[in-house]
mmCIF file of C-alpha atoms in Angstrom:
data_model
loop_
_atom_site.group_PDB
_atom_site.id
_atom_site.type_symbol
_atom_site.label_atom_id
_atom_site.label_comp_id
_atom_site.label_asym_id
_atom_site.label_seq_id
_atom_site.Cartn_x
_atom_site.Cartn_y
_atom_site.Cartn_z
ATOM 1 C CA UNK A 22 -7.694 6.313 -13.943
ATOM 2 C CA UNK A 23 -8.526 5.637 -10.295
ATOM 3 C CA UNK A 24 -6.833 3.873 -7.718
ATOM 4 C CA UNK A 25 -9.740 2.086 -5.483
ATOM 5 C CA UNK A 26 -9.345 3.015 -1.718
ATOM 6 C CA UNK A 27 -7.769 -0.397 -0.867
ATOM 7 C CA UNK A 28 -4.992 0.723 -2.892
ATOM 8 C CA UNK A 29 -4.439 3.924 -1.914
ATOM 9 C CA UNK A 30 -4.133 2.348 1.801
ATOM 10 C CA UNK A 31 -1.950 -0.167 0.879
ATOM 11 C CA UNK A 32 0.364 2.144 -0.818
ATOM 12 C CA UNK A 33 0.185 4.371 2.453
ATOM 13 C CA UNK A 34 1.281 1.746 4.529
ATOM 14 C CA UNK A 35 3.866 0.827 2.575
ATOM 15 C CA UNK A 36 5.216 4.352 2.230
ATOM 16 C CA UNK A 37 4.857 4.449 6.153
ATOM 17 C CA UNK A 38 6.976 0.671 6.329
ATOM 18 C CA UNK A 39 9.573 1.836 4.204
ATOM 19 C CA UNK A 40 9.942 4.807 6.292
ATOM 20 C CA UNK A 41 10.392 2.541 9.573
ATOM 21 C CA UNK A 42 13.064 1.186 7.912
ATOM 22 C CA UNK A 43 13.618 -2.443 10.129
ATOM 23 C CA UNK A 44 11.820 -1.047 12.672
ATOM 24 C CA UNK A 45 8.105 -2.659 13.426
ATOM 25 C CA UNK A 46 5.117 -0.667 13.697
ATOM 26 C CA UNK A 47 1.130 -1.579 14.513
ATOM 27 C CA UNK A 48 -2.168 -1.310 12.459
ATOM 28 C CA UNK A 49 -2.726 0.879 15.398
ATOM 29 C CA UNK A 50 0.065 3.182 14.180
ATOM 30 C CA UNK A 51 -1.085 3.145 10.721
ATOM 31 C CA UNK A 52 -4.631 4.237 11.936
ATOM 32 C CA UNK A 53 -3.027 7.288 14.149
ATOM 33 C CA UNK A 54 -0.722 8.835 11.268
ATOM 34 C CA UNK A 55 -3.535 8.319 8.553
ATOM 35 C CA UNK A 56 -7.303 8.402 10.495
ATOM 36 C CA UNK A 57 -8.526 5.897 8.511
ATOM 37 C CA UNK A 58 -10.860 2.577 9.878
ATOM 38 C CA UNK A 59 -9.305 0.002 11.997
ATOM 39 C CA UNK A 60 -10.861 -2.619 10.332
ATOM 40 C CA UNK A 61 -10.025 -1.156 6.505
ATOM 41 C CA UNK A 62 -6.354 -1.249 7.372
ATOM 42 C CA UNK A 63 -6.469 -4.766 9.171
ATOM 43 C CA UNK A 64 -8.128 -6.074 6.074
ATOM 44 C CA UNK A 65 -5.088 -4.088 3.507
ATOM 45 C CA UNK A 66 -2.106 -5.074 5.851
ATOM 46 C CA UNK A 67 -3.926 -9.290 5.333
ATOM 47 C CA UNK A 68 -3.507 -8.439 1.907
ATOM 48 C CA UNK A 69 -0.121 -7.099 2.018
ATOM 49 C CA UNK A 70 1.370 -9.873 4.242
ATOM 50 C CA UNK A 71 -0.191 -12.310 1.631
ATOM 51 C CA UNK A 72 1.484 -10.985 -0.951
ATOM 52 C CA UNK A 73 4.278 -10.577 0.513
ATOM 53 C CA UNK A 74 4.591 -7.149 0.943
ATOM 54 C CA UNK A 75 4.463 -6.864 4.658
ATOM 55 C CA UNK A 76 6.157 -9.712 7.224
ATOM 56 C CA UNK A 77 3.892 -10.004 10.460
ATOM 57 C CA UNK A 78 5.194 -11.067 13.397
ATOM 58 C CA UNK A 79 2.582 -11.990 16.774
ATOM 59 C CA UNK A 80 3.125 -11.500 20.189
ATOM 60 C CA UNK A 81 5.733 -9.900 22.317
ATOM 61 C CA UNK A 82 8.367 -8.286 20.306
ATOM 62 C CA UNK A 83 5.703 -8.711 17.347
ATOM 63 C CA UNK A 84 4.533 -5.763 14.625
ATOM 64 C CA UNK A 85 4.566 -5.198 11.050
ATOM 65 C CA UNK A 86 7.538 -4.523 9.106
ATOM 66 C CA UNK A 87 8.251 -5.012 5.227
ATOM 67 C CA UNK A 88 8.928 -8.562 4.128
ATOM 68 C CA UNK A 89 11.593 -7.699 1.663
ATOM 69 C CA UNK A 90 13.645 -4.234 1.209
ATOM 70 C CA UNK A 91 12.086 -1.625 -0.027
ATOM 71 C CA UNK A 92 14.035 -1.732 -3.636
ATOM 72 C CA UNK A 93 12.775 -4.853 -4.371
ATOM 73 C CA UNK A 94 9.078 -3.920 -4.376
ATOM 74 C CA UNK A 95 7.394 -2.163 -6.962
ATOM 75 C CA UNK A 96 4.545 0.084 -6.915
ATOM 76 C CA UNK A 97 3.297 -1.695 -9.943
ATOM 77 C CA UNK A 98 3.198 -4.860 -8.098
ATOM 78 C CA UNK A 99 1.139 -3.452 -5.074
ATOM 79 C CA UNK A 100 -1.168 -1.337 -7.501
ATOM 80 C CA UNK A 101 -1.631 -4.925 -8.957
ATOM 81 C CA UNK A 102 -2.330 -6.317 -6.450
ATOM 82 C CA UNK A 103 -5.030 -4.556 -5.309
ATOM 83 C CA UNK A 104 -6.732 -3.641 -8.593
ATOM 84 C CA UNK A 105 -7.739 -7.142 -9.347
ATOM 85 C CA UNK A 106 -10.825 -5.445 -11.460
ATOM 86 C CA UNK A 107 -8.541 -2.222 -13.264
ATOM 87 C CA UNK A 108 -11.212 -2.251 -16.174
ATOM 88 C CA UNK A 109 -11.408 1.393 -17.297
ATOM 89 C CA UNK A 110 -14.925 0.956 -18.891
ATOM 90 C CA UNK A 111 -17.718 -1.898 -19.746
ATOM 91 C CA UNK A 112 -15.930 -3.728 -22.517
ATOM 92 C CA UNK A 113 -12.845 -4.023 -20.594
ATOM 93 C CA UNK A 114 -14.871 -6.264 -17.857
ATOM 94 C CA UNK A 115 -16.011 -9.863 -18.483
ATOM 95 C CA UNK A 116 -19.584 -10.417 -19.525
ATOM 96 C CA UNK A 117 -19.226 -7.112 -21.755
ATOM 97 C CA UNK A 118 -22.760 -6.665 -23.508
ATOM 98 C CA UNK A 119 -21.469 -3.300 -25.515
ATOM 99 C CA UNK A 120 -23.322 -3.286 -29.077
ATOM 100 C CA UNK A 121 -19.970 -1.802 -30.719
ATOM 101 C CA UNK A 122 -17.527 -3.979 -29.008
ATOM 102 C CA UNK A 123 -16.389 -5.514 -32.352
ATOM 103 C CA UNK A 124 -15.718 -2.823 -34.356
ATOM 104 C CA UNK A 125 -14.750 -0.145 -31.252
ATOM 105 C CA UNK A 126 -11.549 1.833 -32.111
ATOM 106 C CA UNK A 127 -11.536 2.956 -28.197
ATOM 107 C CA UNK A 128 -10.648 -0.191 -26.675
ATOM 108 C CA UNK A 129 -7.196 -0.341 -27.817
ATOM 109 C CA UNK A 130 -5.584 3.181 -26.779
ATOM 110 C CA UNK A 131 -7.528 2.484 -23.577
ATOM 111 C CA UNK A 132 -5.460 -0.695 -23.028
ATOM 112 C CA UNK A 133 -2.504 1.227 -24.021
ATOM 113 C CA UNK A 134 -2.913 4.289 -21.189
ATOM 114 C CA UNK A 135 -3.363 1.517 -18.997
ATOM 115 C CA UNK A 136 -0.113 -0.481 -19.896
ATOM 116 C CA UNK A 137 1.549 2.628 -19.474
ATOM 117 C CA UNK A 138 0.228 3.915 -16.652
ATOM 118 C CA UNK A 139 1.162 0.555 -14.696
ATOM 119 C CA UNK A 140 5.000 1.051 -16.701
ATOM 120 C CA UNK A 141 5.218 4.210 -15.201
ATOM 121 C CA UNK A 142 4.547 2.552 -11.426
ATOM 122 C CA UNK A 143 6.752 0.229 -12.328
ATOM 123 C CA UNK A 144 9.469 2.267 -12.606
ATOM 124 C CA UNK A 145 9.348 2.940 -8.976
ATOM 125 C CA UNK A 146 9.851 1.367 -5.817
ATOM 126 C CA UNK A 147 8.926 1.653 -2.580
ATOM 127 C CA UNK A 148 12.253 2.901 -1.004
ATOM 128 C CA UNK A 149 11.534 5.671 -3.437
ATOM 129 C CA UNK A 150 8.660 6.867 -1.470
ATOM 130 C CA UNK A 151 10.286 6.610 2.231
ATOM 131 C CA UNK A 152 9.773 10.040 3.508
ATOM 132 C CA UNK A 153 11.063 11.989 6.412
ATOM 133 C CA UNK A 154 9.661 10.583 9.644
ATOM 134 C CA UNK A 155 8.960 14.006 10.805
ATOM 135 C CA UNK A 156 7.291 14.453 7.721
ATOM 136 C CA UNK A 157 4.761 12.074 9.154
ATOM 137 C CA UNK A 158 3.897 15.812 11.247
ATOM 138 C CA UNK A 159 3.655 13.860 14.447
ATOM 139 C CA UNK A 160 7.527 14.582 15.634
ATOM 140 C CA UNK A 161 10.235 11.796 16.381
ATOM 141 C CA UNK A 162 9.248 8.999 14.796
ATOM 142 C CA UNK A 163 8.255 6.587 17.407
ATOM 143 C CA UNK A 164 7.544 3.008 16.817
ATOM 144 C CA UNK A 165 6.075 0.577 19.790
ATOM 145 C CA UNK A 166 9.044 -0.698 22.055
ATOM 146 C CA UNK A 167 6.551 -3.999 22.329
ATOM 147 C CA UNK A 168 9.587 -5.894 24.215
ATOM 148 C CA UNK A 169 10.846 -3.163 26.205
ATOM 149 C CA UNK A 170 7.992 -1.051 27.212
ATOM 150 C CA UNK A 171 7.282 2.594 26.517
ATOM 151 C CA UNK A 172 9.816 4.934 25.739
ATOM 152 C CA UNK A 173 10.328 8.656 27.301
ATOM 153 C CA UNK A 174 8.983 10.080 23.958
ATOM 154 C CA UNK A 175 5.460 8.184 24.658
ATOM 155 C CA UNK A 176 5.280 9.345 28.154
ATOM 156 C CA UNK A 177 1.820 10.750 28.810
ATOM 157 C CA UNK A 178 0.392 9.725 25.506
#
């Protein structure tokens, strides 16, 4: 099974958000710790704060931060979320035109991995993948200080 690469964003950023804790952060954050598009993670973090994953906040002050704690949202959910197409092979997809669809004996432990690869994510949330901020490799963790200005640890960055 394979996680499309909308998904394996989204489940970066939300590693990175429960790491920050209450704290906001930017897209442009996400884009320094991971080096991934600008536009690929504005497009995840729309989905996110539509599901209600992320809460986004504009203007001064503003930034990303999770919508709910971090217990209460499963990986499942978010894997869900993105996968809206999780169809492991042809007869699993609408419009299937597979001669041997009827009598197939594949289909069914197929469905089953699936089921219980999705039970597995289930079983975890994202507070269980909040990692060290150092961990991160970049030092302190530093968020934006949007209302205040920059700190001393983003002097001559």
């Amino acid at each position: 099974m394979r996680l499309n690469d909308s998904t394996d964003i989204a489940l970066r950023v939300m590693i990175y958000a429960a790491t920050a804790g209450e704290r906001r952060f930017t897209i442009d954050r996400i884009v320094e710790v991971y080096a991934v598009p600008r536009s690929t993670v504005m497009k995840v973090v729309n989905a996110l704060t539509q599901g209600a994953f992320l809460a986004a906040r504009r203007g001064r002050g503003g930034g990303l931060s999770l919508a709910r704690p971090a217990a209460e949202i499963s990986v499942g959910d978010i894997v869900r979320h993105f996968e809206t197409d999780f169809a492991l092979v042809e007869c699993m997809r609408a419009g299937n035109a597979c001669a041997i669809t009827p009598r197939c004996r594949l289909i069914a432990p197929l469905r089953e991995a699936k089921a219980a690869f999705i039970a597995v994510l289930d079983r975890y949330s994202v507070a269980d993948l909040a990692i060290s901020p150092a961990d991160f490799g970049l030092g302190p963790f530093r968020t934006p200080d949007i209302a205040n200005g920059p700190r001393p640890t983003d002097a001559g960055r």
